[in-house]
XYZ file of C-alpha atoms in Angstrom:
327
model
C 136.637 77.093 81.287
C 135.416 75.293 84.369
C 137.660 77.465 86.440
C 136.398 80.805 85.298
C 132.688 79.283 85.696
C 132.803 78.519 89.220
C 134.399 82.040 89.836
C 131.366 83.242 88.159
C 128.945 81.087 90.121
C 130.852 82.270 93.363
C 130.495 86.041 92.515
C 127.467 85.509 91.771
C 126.089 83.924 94.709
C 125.514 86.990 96.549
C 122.713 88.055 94.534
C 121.570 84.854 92.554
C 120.153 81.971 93.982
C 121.424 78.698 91.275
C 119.025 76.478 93.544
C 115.995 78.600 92.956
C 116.795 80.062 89.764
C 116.069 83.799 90.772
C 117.830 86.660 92.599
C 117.831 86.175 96.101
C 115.103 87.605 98.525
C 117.015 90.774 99.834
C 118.210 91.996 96.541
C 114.328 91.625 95.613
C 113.197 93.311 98.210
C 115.727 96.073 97.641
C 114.499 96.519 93.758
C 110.981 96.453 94.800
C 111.417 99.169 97.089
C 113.318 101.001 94.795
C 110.911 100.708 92.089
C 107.854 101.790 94.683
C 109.830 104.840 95.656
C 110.045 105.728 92.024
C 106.578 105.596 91.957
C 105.957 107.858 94.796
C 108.260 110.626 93.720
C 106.487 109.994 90.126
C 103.009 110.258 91.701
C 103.624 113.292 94.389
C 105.167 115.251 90.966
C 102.090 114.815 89.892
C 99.929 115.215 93.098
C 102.081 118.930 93.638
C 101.614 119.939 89.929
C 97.775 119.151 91.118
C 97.846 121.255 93.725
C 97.434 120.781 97.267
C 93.828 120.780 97.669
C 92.191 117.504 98.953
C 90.414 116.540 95.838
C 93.486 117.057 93.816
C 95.530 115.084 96.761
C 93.032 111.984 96.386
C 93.590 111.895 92.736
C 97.604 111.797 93.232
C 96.915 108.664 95.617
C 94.844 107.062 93.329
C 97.277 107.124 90.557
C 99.990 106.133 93.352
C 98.423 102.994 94.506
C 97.974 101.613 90.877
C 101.301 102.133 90.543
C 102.341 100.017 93.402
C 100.132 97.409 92.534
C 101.518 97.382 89.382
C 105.372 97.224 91.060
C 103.955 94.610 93.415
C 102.589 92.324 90.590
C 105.811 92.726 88.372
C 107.770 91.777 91.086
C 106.013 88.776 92.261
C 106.374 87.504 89.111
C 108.703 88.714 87.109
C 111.179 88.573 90.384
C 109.758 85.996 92.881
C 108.422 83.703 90.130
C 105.200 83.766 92.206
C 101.805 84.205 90.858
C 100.230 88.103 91.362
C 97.782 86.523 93.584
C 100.519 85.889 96.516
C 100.343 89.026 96.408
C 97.600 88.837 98.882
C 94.995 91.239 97.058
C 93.286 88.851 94.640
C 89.501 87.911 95.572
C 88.922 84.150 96.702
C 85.834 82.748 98.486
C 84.913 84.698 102.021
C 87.315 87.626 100.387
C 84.745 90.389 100.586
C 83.151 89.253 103.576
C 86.482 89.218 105.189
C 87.552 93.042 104.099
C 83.965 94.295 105.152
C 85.307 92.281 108.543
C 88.216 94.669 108.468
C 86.684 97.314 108.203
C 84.305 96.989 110.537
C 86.871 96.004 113.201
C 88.396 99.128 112.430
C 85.066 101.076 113.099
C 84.833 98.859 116.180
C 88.311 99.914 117.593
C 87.972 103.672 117.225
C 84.482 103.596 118.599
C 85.414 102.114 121.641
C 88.003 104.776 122.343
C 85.579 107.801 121.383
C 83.244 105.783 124.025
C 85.895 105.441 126.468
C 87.440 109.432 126.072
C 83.492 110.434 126.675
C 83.165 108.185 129.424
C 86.620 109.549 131.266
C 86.076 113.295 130.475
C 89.290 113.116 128.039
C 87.615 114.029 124.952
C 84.246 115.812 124.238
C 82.570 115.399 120.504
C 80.032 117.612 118.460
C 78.688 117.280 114.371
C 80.983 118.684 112.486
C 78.342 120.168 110.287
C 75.624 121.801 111.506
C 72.937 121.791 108.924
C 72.072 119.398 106.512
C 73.282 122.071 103.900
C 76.115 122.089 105.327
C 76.624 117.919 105.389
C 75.972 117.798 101.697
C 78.168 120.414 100.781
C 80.886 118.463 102.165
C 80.000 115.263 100.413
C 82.772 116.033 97.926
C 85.600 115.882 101.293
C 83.949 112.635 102.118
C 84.251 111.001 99.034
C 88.123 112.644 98.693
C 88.984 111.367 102.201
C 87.453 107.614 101.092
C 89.597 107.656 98.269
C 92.506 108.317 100.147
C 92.108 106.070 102.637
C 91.904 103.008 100.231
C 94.690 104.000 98.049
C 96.699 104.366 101.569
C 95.345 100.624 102.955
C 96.473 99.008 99.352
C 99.583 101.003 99.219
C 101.221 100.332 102.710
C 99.475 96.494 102.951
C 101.256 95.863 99.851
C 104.717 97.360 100.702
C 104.574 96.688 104.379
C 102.950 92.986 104.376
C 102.287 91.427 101.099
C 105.321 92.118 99.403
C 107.894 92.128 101.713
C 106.820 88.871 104.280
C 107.179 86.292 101.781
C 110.475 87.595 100.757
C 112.002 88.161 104.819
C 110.617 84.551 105.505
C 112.551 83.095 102.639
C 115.483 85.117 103.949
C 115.789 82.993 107.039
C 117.511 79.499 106.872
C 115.219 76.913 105.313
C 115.600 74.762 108.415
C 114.306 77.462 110.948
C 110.750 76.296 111.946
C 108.113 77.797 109.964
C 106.458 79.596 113.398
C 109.819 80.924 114.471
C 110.657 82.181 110.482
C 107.260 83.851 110.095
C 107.333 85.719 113.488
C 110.812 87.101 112.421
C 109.372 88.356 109.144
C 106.223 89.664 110.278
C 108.249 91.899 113.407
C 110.687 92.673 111.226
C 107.918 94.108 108.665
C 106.150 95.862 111.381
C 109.285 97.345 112.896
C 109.800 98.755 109.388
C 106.241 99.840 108.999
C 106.631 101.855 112.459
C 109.924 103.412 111.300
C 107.921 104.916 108.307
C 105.241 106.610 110.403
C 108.325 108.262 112.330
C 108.545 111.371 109.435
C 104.656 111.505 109.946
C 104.170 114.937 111.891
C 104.172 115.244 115.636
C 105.726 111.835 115.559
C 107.744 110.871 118.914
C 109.295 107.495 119.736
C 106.281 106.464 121.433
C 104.208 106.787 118.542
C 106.689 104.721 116.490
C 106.671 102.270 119.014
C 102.770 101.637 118.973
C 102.741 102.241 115.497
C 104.703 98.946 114.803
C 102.627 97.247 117.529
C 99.801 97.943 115.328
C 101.517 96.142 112.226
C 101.674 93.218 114.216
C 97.908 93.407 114.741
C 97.148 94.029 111.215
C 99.536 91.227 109.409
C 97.059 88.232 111.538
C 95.218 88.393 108.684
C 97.871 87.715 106.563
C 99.447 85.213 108.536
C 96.717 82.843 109.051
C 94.696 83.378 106.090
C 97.651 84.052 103.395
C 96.116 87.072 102.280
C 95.310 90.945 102.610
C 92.036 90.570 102.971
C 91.368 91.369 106.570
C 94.870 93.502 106.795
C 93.506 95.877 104.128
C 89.990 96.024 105.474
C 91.221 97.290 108.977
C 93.807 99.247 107.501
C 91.163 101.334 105.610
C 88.304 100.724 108.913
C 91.025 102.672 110.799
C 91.696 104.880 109.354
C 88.472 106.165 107.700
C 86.581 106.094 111.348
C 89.700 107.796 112.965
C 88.722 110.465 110.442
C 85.126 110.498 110.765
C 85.312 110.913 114.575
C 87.780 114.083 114.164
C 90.926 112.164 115.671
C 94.128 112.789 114.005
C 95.503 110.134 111.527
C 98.984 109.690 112.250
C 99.749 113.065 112.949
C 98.250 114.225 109.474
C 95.704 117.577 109.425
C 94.908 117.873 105.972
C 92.378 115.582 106.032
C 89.907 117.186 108.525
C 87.505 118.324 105.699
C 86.522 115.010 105.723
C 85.426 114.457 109.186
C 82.162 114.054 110.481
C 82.681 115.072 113.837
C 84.787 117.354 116.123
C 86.676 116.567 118.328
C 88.180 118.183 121.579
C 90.819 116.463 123.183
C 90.721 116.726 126.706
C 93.045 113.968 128.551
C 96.641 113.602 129.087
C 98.833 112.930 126.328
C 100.142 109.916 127.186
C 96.539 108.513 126.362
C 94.900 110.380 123.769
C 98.001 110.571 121.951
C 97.870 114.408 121.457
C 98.779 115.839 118.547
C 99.382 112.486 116.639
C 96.284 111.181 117.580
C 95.119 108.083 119.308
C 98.094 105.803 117.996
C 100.729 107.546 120.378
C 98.200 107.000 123.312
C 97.541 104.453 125.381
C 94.075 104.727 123.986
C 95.389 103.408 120.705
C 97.876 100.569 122.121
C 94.457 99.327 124.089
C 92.585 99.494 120.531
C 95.077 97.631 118.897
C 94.599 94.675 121.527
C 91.048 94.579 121.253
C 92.224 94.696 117.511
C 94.208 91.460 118.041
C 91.866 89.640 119.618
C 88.707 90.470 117.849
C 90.582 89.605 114.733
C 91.859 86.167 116.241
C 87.781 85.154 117.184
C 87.043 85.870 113.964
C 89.951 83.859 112.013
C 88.931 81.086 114.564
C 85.380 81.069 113.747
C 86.080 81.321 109.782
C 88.305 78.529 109.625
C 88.689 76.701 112.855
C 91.541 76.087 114.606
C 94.443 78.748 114.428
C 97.271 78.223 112.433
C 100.320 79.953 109.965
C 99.189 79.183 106.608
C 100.622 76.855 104.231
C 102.562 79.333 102.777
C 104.355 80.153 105.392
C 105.114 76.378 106.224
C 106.783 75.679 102.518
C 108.243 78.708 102.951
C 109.583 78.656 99.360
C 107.630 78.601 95.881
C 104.422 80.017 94.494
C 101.463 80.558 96.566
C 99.796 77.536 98.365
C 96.754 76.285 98.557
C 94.983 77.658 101.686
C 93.351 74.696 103.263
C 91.174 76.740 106.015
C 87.737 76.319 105.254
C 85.147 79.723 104.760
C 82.085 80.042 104.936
């Protein structure tokens, strides 16, 4: 009897964890990600049966990202044995104020490259609309294009960062030190998070590249704070004033009803981007620096010095107790 449960225990170590009484981080992170792609396919079945129009698009990503929430939360704790709020999405004090942050910083970014292609000749903008008829009639593409670009800031913070960190840092031996563990997880995310952007059209190898630069600049948030606060704020601030301003998002054109202004693109790829937009450019890469360290003043004068959260020090368990102060 003794003999036939150790041969258990040993077949079973592969996937269970006796220690921590749970299945072990990479088999968690592989039914996670197989439970959010069943929500996608789920979801775009029902987006197509929609239609393709941008309305009926925002409603299929609306139904997508409580779906992933919902996959996110059941696997934190059904899986993880965490509480939902390690998760990273659950309000605390400074929360808000921290998204609006995000999204401001996102605003911030692509202004300074619209200021910057005006400045250099590369890129030459008009209103979109010409009339104030005109701007009200497309009120409905705003609101579409808002919708969207929540429902894609929750989705991909949640699959790319909150979900998956906690689980690639507990993946790493427990006597790595906690800065070496967390950068691994958080490049390793952000690697991943570029690869995903690489079926996004016009994509090139470039774009990937900067792409998974920028995931390093959006998981700060996460890093020092333990939450998505910031992460989701600039993820949604980058992508909404990308819009606005007529750049391309990631190589996506259906979403140009919901810009505000035109663009012309007048520089050489290798800075605006071209046809992917500013994230293949150097314009982008510079936007994500001024990202980084706009995003670093501001964790530093929210909670003082700069440091990895406690999470990320325990590096096993539920969610700790942040100890950075906000104000």
């Amino acid at each position: 009897m003794l003999a036939r449960v150790s041969f258990l225990a040993r077949a079973a170590w592969p996937i269970w964890n006796a220690e921590e009484r749970r299945l072990r981080a990479l088999v968690r992170l592989a039914i996670f990600t197989a439970l959010v792609l069943v929500v996608l396919v789920a979801t775009g079945t029902l987006g197509s049966w929609l239609g393709g129009s941008l309305g009926a698009r925002a409603v299929g990503f609306g139904t997508q990202v409580l779906g992933v929430i919902a996959v996110g939360a059941f696997c934190a704790w059904a899986l993880d044995r965490r509480p939902v709020r390690a998760l990273g999405i659950s309000p605390r004090p400074g929360y808000l104020v921290d998204l609006l942050f995000g999204v401001v910083l996102g605003a911030i970014c692509m202004g300074a490259i619209a200021v910057l292609e005006v400045a250099l000749g590369w890129g030459a903008y008009a209103l979109r609309h010409e009339s104030d008829e005109a701007l009200v009639a497309a009120a409905p593409a705003f609101g579409s294009t808002l919708t969207v670009f929540v429902a894609v800031a929750l989705i991909e913070e949640i699959v790319f960062r909150g979900y998956p960190v906690p689980n690639l840092r507990e993946m790493l031996p427990r006597a790595m030190r906690p800065d070496v563990a967390i950068t691994i997880a958080v490049v390793i995310s952000s690697l991943v998070f570029g690869v995903a952007h690489a079926m996004n059209p016009n994509a090139s190898v470039i774009a990937t590249a900067y792409i998974a630069f920028g995931g390093l600049f959006l998981v700060l948030g996460l890093v020092v704070q333990g939450d998505l606060a910031i992460p989701i704020g600039a993820h949604l601030g980058w992508n909404l004033f990308q819009n606005l301003f007529g750049m391309q998002v990631s190589g996506q054109t259906w979403l140009d009803e919901g810009a505000l202004l035109r663009r012309d693109e007048l520089g050489p790829d290798i800075a605006t981007g071209g046809a992917f937009g500013p994230e293949a450019g150097l314009e982008g890469l510079g936007a994500m620096v001024l990202g980084i360290v706009l995003t670093l003043a501001w964790l530093r004068v929210r909670g003082g010095p700069l440091r990895i959260h406690p999470t990320w020090v325990s590096g096993r368990g539920t969610m700790a107790t942040s100890t950075r102060k906000t104000h």
